[in-house]
Tab-separated table of C-alpha atoms in Angstrom:
chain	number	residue	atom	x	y	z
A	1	UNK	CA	20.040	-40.770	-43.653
A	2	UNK	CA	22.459	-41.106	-40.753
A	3	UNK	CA	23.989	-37.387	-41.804
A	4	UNK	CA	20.368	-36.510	-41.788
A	5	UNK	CA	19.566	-37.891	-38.418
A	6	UNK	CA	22.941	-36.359	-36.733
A	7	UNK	CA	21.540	-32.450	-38.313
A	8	UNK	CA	18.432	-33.082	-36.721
A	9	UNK	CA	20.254	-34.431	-33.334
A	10	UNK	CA	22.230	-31.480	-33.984
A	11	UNK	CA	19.042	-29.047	-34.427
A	12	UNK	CA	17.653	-30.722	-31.001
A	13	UNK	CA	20.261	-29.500	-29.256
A	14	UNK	CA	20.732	-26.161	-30.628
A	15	UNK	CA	17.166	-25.492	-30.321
A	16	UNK	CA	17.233	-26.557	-26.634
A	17	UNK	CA	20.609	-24.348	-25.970
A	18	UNK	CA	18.962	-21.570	-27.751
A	19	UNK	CA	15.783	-22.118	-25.535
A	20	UNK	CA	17.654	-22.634	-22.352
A	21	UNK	CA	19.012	-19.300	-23.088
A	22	UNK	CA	15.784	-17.781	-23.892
A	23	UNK	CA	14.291	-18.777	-20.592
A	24	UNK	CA	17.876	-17.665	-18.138
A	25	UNK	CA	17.174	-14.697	-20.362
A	26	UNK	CA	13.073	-14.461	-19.328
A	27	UNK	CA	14.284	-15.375	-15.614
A	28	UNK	CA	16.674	-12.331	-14.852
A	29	UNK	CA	14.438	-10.203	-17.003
A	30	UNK	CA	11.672	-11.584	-14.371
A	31	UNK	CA	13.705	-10.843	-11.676
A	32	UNK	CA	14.292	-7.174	-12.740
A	33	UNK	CA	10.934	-6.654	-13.239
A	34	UNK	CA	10.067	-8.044	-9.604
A	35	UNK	CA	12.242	-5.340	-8.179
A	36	UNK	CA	10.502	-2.547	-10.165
A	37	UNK	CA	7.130	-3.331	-9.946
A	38	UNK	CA	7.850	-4.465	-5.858
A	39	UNK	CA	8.701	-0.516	-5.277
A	40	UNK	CA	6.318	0.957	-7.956
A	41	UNK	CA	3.437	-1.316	-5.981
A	42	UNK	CA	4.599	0.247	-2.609
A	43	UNK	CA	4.747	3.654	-3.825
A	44	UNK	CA	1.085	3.620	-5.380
A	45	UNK	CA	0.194	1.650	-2.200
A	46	UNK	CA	1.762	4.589	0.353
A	47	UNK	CA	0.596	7.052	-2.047
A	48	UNK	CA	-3.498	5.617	-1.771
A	49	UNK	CA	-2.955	5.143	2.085
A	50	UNK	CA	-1.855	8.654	2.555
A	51	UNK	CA	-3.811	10.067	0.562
A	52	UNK	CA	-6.315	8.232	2.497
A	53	UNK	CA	-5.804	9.195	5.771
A	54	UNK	CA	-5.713	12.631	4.385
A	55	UNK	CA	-9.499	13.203	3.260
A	56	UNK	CA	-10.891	11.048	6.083
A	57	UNK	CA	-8.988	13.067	8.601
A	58	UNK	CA	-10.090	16.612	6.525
A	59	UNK	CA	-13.594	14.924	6.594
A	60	UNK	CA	-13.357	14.260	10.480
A	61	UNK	CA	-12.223	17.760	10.967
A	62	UNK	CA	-14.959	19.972	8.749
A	63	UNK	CA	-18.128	17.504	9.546
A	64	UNK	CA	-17.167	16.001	13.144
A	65	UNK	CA	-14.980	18.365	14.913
A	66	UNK	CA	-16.460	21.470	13.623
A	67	UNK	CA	-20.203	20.145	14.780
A	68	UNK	CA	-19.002	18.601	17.545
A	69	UNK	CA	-17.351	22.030	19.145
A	70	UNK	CA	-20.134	24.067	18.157
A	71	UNK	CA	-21.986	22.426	20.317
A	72	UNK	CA	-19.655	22.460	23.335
A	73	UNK	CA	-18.441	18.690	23.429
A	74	UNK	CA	-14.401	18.931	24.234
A	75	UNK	CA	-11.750	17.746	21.127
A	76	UNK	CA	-8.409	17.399	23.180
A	77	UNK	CA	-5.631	14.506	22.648
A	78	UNK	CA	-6.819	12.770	25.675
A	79	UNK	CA	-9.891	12.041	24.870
A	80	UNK	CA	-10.383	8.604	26.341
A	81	UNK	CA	-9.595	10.060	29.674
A	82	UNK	CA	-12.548	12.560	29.660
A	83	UNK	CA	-16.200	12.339	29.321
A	84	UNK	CA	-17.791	13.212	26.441
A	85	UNK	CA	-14.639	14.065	24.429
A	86	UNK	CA	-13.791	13.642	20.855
A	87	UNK	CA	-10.218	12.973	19.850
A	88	UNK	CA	-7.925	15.725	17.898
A	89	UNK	CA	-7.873	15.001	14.196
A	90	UNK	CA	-4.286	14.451	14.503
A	91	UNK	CA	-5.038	11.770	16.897
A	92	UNK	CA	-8.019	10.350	15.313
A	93	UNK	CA	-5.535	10.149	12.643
A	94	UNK	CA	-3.465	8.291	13.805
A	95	UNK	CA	-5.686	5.633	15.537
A	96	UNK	CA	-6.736	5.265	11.996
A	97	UNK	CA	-3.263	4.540	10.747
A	98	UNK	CA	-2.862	2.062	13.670
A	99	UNK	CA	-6.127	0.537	12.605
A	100	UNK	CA	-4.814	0.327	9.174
A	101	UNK	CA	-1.434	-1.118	9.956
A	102	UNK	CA	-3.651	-4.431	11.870
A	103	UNK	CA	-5.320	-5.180	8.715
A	104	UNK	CA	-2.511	-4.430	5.913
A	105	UNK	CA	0.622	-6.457	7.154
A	106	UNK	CA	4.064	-3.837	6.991
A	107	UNK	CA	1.955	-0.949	7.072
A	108	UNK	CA	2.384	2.117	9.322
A	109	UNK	CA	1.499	5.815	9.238
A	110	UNK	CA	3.311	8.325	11.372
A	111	UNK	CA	2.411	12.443	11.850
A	112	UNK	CA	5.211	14.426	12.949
A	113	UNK	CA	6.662	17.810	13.035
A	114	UNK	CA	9.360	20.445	13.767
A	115	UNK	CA	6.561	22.059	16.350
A	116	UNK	CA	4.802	18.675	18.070
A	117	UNK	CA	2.397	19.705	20.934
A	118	UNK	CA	4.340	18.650	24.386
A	119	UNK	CA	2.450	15.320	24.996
A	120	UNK	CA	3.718	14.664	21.309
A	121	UNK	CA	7.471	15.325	21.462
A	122	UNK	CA	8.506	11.508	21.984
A	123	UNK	CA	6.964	10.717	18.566
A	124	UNK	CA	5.667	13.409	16.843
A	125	UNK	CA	9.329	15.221	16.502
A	126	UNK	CA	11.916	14.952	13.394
A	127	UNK	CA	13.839	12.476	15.738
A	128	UNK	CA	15.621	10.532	12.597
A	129	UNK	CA	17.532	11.522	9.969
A	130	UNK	CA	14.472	10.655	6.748
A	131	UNK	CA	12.095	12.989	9.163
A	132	UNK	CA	14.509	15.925	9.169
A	133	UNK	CA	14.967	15.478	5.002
A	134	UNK	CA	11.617	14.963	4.551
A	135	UNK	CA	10.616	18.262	6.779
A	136	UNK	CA	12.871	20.545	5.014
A	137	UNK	CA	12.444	18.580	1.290
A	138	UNK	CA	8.251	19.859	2.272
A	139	UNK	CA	9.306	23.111	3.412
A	140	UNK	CA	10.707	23.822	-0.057
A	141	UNK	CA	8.019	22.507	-1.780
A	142	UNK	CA	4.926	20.859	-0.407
A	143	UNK	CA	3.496	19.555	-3.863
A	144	UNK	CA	5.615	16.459	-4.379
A	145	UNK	CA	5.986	13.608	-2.126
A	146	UNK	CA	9.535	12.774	-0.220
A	147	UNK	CA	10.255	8.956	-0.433
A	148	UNK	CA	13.319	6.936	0.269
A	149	UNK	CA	13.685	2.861	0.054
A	150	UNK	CA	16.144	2.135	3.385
A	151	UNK	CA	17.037	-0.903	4.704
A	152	UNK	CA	15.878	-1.345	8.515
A	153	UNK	CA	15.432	-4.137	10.881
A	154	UNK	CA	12.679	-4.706	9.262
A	155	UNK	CA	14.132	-5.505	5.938
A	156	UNK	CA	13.579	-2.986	3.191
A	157	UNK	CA	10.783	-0.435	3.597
A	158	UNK	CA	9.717	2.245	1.852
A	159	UNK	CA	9.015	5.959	4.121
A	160	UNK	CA	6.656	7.923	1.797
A	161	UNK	CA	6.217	11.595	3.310
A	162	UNK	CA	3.570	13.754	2.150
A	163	UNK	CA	2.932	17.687	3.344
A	164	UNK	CA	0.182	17.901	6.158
A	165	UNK	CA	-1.085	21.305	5.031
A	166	UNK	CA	-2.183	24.043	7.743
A	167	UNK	CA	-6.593	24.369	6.816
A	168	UNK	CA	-8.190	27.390	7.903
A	169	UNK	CA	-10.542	25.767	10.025
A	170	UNK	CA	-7.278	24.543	11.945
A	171	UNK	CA	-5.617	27.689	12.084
A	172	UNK	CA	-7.274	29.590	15.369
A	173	UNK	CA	-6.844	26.093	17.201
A	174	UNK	CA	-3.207	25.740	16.622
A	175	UNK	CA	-2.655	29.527	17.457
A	176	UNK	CA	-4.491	30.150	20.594
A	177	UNK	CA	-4.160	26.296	22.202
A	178	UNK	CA	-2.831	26.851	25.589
A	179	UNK	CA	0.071	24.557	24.876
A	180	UNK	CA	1.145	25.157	21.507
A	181	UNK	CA	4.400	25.342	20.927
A	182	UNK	CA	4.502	27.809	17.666
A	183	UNK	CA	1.152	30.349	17.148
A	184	UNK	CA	2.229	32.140	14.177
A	185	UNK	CA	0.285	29.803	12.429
A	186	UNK	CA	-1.079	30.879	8.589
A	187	UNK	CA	-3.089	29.103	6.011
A	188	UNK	CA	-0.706	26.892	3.839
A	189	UNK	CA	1.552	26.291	6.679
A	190	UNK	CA	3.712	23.315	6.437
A	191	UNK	CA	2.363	21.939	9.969
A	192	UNK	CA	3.524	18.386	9.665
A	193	UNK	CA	4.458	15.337	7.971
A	194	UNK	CA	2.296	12.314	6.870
A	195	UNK	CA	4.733	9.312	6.555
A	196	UNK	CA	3.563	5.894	5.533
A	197	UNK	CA	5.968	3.015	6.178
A	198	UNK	CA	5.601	-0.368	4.034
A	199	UNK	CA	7.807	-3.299	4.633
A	200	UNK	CA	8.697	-5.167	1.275
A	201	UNK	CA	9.656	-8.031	2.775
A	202	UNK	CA	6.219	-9.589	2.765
A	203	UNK	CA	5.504	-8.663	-0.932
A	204	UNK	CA	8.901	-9.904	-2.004
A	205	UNK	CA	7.970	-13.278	-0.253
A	206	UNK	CA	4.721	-13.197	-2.245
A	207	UNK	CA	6.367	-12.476	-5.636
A	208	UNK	CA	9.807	-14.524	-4.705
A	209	UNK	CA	7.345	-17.386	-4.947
A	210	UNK	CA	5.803	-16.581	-8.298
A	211	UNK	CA	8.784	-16.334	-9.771
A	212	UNK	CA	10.779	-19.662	-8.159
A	213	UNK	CA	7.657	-21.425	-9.137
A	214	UNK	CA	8.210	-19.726	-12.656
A	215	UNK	CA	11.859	-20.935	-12.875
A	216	UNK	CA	11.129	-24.180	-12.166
A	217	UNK	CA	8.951	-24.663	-14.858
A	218	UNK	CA	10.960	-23.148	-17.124
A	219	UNK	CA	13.394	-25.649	-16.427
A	220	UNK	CA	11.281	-28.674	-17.031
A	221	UNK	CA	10.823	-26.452	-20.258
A	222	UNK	CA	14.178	-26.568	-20.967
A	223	UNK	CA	13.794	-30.527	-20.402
A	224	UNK	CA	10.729	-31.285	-22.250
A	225	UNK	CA	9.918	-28.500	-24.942
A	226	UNK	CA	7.165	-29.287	-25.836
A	227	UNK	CA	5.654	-29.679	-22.595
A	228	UNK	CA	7.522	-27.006	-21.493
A	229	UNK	CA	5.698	-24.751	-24.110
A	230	UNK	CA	2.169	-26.261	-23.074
A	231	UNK	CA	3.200	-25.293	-19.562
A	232	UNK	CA	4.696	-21.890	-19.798
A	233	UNK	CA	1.194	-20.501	-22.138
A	234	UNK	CA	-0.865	-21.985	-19.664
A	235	UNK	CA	0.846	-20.228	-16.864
A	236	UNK	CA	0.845	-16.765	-18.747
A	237	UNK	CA	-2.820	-17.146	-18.908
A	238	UNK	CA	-3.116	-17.609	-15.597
A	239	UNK	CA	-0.682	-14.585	-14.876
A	240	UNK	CA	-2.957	-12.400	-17.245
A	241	UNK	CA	-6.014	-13.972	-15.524
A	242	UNK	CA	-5.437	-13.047	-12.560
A	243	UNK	CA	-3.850	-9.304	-13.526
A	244	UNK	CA	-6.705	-8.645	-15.329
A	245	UNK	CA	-8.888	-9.802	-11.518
A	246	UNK	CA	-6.396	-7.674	-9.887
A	247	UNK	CA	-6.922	-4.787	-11.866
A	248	UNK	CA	-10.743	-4.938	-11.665
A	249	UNK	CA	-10.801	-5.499	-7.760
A	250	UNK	CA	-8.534	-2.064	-7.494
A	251	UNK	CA	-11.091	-0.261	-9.986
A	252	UNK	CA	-13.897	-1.308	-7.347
A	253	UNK	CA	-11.656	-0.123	-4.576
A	254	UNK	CA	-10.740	3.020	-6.092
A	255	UNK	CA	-14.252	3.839	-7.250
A	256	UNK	CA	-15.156	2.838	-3.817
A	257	UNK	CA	-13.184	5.237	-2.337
A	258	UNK	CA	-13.928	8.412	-4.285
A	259	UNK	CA	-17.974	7.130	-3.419
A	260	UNK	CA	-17.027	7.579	-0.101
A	261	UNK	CA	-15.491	11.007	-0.519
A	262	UNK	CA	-17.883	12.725	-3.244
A	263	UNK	CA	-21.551	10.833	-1.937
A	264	UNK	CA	-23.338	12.209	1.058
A	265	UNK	CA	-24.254	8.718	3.323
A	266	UNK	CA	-27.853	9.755	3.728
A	267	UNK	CA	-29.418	10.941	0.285
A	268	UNK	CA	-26.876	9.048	-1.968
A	269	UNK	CA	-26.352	12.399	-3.872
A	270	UNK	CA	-23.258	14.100	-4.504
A	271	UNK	CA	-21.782	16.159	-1.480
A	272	UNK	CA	-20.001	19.507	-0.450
A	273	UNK	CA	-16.723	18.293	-0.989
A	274	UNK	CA	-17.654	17.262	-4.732
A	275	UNK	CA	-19.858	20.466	-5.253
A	276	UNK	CA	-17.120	22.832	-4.088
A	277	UNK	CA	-14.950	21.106	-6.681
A	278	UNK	CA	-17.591	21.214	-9.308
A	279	UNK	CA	-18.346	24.236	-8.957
A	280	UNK	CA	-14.877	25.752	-9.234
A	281	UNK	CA	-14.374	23.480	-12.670
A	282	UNK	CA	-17.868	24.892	-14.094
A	283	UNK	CA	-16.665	28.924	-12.671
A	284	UNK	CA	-13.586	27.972	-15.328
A	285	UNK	CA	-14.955	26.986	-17.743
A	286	UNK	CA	-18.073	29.435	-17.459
A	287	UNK	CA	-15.539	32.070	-18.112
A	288	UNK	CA	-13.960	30.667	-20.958
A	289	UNK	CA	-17.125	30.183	-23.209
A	290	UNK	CA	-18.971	32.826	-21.893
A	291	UNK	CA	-21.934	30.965	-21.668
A	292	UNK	CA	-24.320	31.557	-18.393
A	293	UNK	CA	-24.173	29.181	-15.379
A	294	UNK	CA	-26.912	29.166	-13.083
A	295	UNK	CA	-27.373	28.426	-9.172
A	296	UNK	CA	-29.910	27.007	-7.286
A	297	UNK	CA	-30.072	27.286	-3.664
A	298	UNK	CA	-32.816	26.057	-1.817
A	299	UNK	CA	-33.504	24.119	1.935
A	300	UNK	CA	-36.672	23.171	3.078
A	301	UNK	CA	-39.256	25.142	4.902
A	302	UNK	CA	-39.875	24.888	8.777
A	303	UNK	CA	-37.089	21.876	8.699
A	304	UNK	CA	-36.405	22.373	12.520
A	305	UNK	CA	-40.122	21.885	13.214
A	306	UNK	CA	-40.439	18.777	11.054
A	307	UNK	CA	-37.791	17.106	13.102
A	308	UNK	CA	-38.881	18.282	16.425
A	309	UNK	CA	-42.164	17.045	15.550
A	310	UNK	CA	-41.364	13.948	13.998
A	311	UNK	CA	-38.243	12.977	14.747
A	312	UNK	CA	-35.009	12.637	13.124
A	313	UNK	CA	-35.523	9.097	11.346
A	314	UNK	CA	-38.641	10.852	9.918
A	315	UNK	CA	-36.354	13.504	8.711
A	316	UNK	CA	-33.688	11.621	7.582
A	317	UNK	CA	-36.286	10.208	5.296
A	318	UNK	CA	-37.853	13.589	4.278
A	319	UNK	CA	-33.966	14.896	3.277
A	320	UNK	CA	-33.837	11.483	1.198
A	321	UNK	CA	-37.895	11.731	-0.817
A	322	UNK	CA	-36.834	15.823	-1.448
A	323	UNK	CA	-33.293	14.724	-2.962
A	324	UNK	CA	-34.976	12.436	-4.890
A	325	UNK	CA	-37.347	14.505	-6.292
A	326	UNK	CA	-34.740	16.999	-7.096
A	327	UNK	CA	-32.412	15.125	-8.416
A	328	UNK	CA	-35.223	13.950	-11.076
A	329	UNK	CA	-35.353	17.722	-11.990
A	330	UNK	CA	-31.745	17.749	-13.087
A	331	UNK	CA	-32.979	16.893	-17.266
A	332	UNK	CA	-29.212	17.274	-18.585
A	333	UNK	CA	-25.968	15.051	-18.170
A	334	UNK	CA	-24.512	18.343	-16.923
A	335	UNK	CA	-26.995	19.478	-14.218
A	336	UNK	CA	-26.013	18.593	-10.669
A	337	UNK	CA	-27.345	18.222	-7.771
A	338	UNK	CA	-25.940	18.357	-3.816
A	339	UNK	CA	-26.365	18.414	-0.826
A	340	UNK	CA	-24.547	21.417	1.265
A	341	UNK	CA	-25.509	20.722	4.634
A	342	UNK	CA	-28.210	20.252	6.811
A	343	UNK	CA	-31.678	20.388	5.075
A	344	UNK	CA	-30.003	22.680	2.493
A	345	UNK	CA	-29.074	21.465	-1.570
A	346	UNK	CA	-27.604	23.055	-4.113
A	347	UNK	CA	-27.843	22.616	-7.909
A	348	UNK	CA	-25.440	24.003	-10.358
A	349	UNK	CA	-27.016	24.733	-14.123
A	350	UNK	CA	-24.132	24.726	-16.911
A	351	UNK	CA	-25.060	26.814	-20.189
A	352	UNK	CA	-28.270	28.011	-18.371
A	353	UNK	CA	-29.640	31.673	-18.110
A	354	UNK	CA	-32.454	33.090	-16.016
A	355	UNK	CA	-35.240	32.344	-17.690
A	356	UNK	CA	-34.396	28.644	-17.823
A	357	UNK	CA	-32.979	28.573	-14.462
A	358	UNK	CA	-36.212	30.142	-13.433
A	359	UNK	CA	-37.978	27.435	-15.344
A	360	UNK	CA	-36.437	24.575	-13.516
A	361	UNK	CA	-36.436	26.142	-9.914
A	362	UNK	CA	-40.210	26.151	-10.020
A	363	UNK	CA	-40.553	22.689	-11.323
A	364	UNK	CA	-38.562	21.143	-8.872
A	365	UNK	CA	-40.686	23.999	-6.358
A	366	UNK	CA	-43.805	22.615	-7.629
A	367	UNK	CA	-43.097	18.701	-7.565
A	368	UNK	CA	-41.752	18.650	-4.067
A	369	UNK	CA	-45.161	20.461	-2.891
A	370	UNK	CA	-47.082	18.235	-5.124
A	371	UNK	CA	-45.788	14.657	-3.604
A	372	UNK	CA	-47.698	15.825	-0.760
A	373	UNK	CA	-44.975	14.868	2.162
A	374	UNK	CA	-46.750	15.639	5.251
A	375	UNK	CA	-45.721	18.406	7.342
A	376	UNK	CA	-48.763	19.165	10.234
A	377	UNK	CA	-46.383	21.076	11.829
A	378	UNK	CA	-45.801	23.836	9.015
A	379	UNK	CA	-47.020	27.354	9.625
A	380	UNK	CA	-48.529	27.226	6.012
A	381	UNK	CA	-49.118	24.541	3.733
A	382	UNK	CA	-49.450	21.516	5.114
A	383	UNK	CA	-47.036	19.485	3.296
A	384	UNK	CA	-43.106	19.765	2.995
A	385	UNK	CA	-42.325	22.651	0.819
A	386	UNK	CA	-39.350	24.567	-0.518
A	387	UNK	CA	-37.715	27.936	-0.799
A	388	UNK	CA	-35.397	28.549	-3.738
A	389	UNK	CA	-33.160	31.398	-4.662
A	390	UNK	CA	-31.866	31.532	-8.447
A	391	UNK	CA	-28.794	33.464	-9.603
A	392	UNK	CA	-27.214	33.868	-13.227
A	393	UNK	CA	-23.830	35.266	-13.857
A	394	UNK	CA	-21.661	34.731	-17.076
A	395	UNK	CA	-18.632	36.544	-18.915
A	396	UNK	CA	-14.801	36.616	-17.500
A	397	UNK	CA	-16.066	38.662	-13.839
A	398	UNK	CA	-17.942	36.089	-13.076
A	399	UNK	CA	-16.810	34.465	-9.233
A	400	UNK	CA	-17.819	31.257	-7.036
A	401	UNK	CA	-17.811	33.270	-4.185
A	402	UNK	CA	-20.311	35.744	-5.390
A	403	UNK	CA	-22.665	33.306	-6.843
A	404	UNK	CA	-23.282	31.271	-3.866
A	405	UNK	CA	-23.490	34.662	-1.806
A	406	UNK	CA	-26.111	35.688	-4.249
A	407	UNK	CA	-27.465	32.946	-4.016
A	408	UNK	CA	-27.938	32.414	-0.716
A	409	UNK	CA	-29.158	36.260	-0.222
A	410	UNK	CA	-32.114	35.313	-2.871
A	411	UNK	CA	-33.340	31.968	-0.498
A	412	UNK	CA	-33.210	33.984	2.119
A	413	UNK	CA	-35.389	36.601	0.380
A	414	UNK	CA	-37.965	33.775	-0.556
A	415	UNK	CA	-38.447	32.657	3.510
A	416	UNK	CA	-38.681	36.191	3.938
A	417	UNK	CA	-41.482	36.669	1.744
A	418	UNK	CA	-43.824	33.904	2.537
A	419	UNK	CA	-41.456	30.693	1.854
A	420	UNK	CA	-42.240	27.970	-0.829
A	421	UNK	CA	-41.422	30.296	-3.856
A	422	UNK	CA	-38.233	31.353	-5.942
A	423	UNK	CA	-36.627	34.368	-5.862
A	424	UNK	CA	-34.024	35.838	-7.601
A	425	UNK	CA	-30.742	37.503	-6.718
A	426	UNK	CA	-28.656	40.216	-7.284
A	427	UNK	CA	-26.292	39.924	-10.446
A	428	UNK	CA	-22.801	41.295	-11.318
């Protein structure tokens, strides 16, 4: 008995040893993996931030700046100084980024270049070594991100540098502003550099916690295995529990973000952005089955009167009732529906030829007219109405560009010839 109760003494102790090692094991593995996942969070955090400022800042540019110039208000980098000015996009976005940094703690966003605009030199140069690497890292090749983790004042922070890619509708600006300081200016330009600067310090706080609150249980493991066990289980729930919340909140965030930049605001349909992109996936494919993909353009008639008459808020609600309708028109998974601009939609028809393109463009014709949405100040009918033109192209010629030209040459056929009808266009 005694030699039996000195093995199991024996066995105690071993299995506490071999525990205690188990757990300094789990710790340093713990604290490798707070390292890792501490710089692979602030990459995919600099890499959603950037990416980000990006599309709100292209956004600001095609349906703010764009509008706003065409009808003669001023866009210039001192905005607050004039009256009735609208900021740059470069410094819209970077009021943004200063925005951002308030409300996410060791965040910061920077736009520089190797050509800033004079009031920008101070900041917006390559005054550091990381800009200078980053600019000519771009310059070779603007597809992949230049990151380094460097130890500041700060603590450790990540600088996460992105290409800021010349658009065409920025081209003409940057060439022919008065104080530019480079005008050979082409589309695909490496203009500047989008950094994003995270400080770790504050997440490795966060974590450092988790994990000395982790060790310490671990050692009143090693103290009281039993326990120890009852503790550690109900701790990894709690760790899965609230990775699993985490995980869902960032799905919400994410889809919330690509809501924002594939929705139009007003009629809760899909916008340009999203059609241009659908429409060059469906091109693709179009060509590689062969099959026949349709395109419906269509705006509605005497718009201009209808808001003069009624109003905008009246109109607002007349864009939302005919995307309604017309979006109940689209019978397949694969039929889409959006909004181009203005008063004028676009629906793209997978796997569809004429005749059924036809079919549908007079349905959704005919249902708009027949929900009766008053119009007194209409030249014809009476009641909101629609113009449509139809084009069908398939086989390996078949181009995005053409289509919508089509297109858009057969709507303006059907105003031309009495408005609410279809008409078809020219085909290749």
């Amino acid at each position: 008995m005694r030699q039996l109760l000195k093995y199991i003494d024996i066995s105690i102790v071993l299995l506490v040893m071999a525990f205690s090692l188990a757990v300094g094991a789990m710790i340093l593995h713990v604290s490798s993996m707070q390292s890792n996942l501490l710089r692979a969070s602030a990459i995919n955090t600099a890499k959603l931030y950037s990416k980000t400022l990006t599309e709100v800042r292209t956004l600001y540019t095609s349906d703010v700046v764009q509008t706003a110039s065409a009808y003669g208000m001023e866009v210039t980098h001192d905005y607050l100084q004039r009256k009735n000015a609208l900021p740059l996009p470069a410094t819209f976005s970077m009021r943004l980024g200063e925005l951002m940094a308030k409300h996410a703690g060791g965040a910061h966003s920077q736009l520089y270049s190797a050509y800033p605009f004079p009031w920008r030199k101070a900041e917006g140069g390559l005054n550091d070594i990381f800009k200078k690497k980053a600019w000519d890292e771009l310059s070779r090749d603007q597809s992949k991100p230049y990151k380094q983790f460097l130890e500041t004042d700060r603590g450790l922070t990540l600088r996460y540098a992105i290409a800021d890619v010349m658009r065409p509708a920025c081209v003409n600006c940057h060439n022919t502003h008065p104080q530019s300081p480079y005008r050979n200016w082409k589309e695909g330009d490496l203009r500047g550099v989008l950094e994003i600067s995270l400080q770790i310090e504050s997440m490795n706080q966060q974590v450092g916690d988790q994990i000395a609150n982790i060790r310490f249980v671990y050692s009143l493991v090693g103290l009281a295995i039993v326990v120890g066990f009852v503790l550690a289980i109900h701790r990894v729930k709690l760790a899965k529990n609230s990775l699993l919340q985490s995980s869902a909140e960032l799905k919400v965030a994410n889809q919330k973000l690509k809501d924002i930049s594939e929705q139009d605001a007003l009629t809760q349909i899909a916008n340009r952005r999203c059609y241009d992109a659908r429409l060059s996936s469906e091109v693709s494919s179009a060509k590689r089955s062969g099959a026949p993909l349709s395109i419906l353009l269509f705006d509605i008639d005497y718009f201009k009167l209808y808001n003069d008459g009624y109003g905008h808020e009246r109109g607002d609600e007349a864009l939302r009732q005919v995307a309604s309708i017309a979006n109940g028109c689209m019978l397949r998974e694969t039929d889409f529906l959006a909004r181009y601009g203005g008063e004028e939609f676009v629906a793209l028809l997978p796997s569809t030829d004429e005749e059924g393109a036809i079919s549908i463009a007079e349905n959704l014709r005919a249902k708009i007219e027949a929900a009766a949405i008053p119009h007194e100040f209409a030249r014809q009918c009476k009641f909101i109405t629609v113009s449509v033109g139809i084009v069908t192209q398939s086989g390996v010629d078949i181009e995005a560009g053409d289509l919508f030209k089509y297109a858009d040459s057969a709507l303006y056929k059907a105003k031309a010839n009495g408005r609410n009808r279809c008409e078809v266009g020219n085909q290749k």
